[in-house]
PDB file of C-alpha atoms in Angstrom:
ATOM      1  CA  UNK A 183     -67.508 -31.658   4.357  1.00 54.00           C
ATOM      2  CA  UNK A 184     -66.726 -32.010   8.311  1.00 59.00           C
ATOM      3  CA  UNK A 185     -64.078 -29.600   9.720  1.00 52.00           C
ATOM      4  CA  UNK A 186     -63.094 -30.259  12.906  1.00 48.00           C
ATOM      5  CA  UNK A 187     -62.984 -27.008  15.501  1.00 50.00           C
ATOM      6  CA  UNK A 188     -59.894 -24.893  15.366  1.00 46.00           C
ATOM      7  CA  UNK A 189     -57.261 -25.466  17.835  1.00 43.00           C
ATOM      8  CA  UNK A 190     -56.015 -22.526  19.738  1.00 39.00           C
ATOM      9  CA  UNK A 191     -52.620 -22.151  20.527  1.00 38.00           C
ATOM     10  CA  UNK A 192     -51.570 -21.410  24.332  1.00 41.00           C
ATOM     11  CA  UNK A 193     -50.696 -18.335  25.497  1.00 42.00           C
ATOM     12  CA  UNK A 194     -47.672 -17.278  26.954  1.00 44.00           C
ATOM     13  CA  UNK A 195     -46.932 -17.949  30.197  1.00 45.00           C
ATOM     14  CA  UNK A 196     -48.390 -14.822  32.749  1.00 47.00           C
ATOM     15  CA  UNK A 197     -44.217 -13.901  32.930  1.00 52.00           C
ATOM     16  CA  UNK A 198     -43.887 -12.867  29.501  1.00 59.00           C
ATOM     17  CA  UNK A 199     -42.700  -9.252  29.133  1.00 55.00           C
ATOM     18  CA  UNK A 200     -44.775  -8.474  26.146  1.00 61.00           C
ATOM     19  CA  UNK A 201     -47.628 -10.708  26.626  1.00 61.00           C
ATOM     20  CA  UNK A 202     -48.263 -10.497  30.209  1.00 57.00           C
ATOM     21  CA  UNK A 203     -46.915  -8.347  33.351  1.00 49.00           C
ATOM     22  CA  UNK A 204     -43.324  -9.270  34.151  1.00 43.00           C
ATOM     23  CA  UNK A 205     -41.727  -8.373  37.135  1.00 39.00           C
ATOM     24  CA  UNK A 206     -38.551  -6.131  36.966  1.00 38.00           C
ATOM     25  CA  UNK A 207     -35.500  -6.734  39.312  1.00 37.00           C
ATOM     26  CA  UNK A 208     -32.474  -3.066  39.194  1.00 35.00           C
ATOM     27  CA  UNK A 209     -29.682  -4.576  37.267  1.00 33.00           C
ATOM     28  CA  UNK A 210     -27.528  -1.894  37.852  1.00 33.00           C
ATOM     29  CA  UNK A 211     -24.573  -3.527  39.507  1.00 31.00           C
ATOM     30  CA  UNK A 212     -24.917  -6.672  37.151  1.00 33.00           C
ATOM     31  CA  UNK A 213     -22.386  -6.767  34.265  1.00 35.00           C
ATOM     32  CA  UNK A 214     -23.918  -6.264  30.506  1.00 38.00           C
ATOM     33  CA  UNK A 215     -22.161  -8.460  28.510  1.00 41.00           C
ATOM     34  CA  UNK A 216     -19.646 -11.169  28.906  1.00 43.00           C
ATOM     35  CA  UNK A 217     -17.299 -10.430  25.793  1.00 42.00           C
ATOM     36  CA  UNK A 218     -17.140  -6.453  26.270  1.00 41.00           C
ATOM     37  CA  UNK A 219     -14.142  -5.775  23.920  1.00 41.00           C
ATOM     38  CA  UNK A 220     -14.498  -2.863  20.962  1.00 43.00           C
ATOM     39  CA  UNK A 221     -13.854  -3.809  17.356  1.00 48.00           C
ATOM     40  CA  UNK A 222     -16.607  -5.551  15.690  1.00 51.00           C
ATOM     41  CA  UNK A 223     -17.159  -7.901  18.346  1.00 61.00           C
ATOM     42  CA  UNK A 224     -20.001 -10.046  19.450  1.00 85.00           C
ATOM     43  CA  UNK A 225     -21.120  -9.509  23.284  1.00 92.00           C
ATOM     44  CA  UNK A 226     -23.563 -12.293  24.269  1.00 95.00           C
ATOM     45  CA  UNK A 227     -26.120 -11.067  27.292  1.00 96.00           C
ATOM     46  CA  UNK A 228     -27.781 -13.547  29.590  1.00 97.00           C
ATOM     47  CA  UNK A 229     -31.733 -12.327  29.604  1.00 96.00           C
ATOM     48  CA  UNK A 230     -34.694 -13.336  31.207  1.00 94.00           C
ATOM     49  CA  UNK A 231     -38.197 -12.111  30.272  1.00 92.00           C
ATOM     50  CA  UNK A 232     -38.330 -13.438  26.953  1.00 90.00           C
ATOM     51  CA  UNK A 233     -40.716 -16.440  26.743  1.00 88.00           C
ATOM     52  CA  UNK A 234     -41.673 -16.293  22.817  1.00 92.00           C
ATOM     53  CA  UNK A 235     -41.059 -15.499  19.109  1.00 91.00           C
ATOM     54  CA  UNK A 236     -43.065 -11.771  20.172  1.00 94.00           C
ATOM     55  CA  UNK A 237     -40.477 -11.001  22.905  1.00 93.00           C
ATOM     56  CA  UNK A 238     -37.293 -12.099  20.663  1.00 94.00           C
ATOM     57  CA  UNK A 239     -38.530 -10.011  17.833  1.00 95.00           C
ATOM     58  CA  UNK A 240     -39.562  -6.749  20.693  1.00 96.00           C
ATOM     59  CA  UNK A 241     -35.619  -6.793  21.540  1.00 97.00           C
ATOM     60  CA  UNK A 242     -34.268  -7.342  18.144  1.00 96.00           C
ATOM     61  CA  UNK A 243     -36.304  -4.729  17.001  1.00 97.00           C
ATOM     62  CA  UNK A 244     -34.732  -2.537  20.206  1.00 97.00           C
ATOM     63  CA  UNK A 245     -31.429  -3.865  19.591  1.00 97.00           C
ATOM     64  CA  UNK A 246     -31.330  -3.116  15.413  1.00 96.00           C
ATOM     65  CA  UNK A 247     -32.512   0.630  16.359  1.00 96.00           C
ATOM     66  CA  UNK A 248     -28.853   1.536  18.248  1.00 96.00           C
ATOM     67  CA  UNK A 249     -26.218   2.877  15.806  1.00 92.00           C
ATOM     68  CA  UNK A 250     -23.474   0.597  15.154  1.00 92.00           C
ATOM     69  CA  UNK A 251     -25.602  -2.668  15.591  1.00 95.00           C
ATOM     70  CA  UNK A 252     -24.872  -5.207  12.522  1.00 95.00           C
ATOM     71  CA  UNK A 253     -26.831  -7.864  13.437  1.00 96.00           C
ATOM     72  CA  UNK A 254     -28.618  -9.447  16.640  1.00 96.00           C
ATOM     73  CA  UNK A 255     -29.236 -13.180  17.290  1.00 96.00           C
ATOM     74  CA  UNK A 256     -31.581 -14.107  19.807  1.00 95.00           C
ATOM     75  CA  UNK A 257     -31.585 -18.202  21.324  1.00 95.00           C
ATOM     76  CA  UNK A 258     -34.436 -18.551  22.825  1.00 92.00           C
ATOM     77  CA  UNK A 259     -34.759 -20.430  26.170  1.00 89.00           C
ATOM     78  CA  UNK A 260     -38.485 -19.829  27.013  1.00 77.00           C
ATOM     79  CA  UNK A 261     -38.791 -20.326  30.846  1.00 81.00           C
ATOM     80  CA  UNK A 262     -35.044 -19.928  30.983  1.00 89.00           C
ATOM     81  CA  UNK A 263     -32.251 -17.805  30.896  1.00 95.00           C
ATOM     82  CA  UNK A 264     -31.935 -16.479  26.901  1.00 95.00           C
ATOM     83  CA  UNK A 265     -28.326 -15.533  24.973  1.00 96.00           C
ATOM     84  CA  UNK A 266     -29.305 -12.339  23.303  1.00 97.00           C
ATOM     85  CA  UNK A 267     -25.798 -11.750  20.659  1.00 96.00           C
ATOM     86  CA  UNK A 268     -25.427  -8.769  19.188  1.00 96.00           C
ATOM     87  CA  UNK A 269     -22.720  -8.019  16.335  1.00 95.00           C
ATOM     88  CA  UNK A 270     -21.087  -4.597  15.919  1.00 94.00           C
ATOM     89  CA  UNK A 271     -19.493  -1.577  17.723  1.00 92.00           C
ATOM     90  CA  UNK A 272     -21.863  -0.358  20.390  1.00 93.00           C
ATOM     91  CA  UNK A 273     -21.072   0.018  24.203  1.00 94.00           C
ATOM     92  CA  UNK A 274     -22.262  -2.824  25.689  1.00 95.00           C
ATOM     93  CA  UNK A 275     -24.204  -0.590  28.647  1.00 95.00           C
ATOM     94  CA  UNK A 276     -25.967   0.826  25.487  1.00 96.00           C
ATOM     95  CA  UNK A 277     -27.186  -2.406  24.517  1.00 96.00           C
ATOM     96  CA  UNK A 278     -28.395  -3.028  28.355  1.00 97.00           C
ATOM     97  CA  UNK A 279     -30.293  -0.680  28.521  1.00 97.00           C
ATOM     98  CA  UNK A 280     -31.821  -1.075  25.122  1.00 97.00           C
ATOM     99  CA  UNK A 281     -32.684  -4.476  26.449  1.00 97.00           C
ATOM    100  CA  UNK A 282     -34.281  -3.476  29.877  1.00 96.00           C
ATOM    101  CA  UNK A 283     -36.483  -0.236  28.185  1.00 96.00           C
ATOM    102  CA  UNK A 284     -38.158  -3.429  26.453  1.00 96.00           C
ATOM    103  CA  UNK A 285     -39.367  -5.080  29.359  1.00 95.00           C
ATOM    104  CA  UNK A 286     -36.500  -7.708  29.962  1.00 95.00           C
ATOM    105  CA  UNK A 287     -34.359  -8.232  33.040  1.00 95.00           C
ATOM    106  CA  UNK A 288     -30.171  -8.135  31.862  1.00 96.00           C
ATOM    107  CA  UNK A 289     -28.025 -11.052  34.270  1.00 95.00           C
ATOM    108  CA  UNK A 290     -25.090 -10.819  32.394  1.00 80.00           C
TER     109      UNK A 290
END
């Protein structure tokens, strides 16, 4: 029997947030969310950082821990700018912050 040597997958780049150091910009002034209206609604924030299935999972996992959070989406743009959605009633600076404690950088 002949097995051929195991491939090993790449790492992620050296600006992942969870894998790697990442470099943190103040987002203070920046805006959280771009739909920031109360009821059940669905905010979507621009965030950079988040180069893999680890990082998606280390801000969902952030993101699920706030009260009021239904649900969380994540579409990954690794390299890119990501659209982190998350469903429910929770002030939208909450969910910033939430974001940026786990090593990603909030645009919008």
């Amino acid at each position: 029997m002949i097995t051929s040597p195991s491939r090993l997958l790449p790492m992620a780049s050296h600006s992942c947030s969870c894998c790697g150091s990442a470099s943190r910009t103040d987002t203070a002034s920046i805006p959280a969310a771009s739909d920031s209206s109360a009821g059940g609604s669905s905010p979507s924030y621009q965030v950079t950082g988040l180069t893999c299935g680890h990082c998606a999972k280390s801000v969902t996992q952030a993101l699920q821990a706030l009260p009021e959070v239904d649900d969380v989406q994540v579409d990954l743009a690794a390299g890119g700018v990501s659209t982190v959605t998350v469903t429910g009633v929770v002030p939208p600076e909450m969910v910033r912050r939430a974001i940026e404690e786990a090593g990603y950088t909030v645009l919008s």
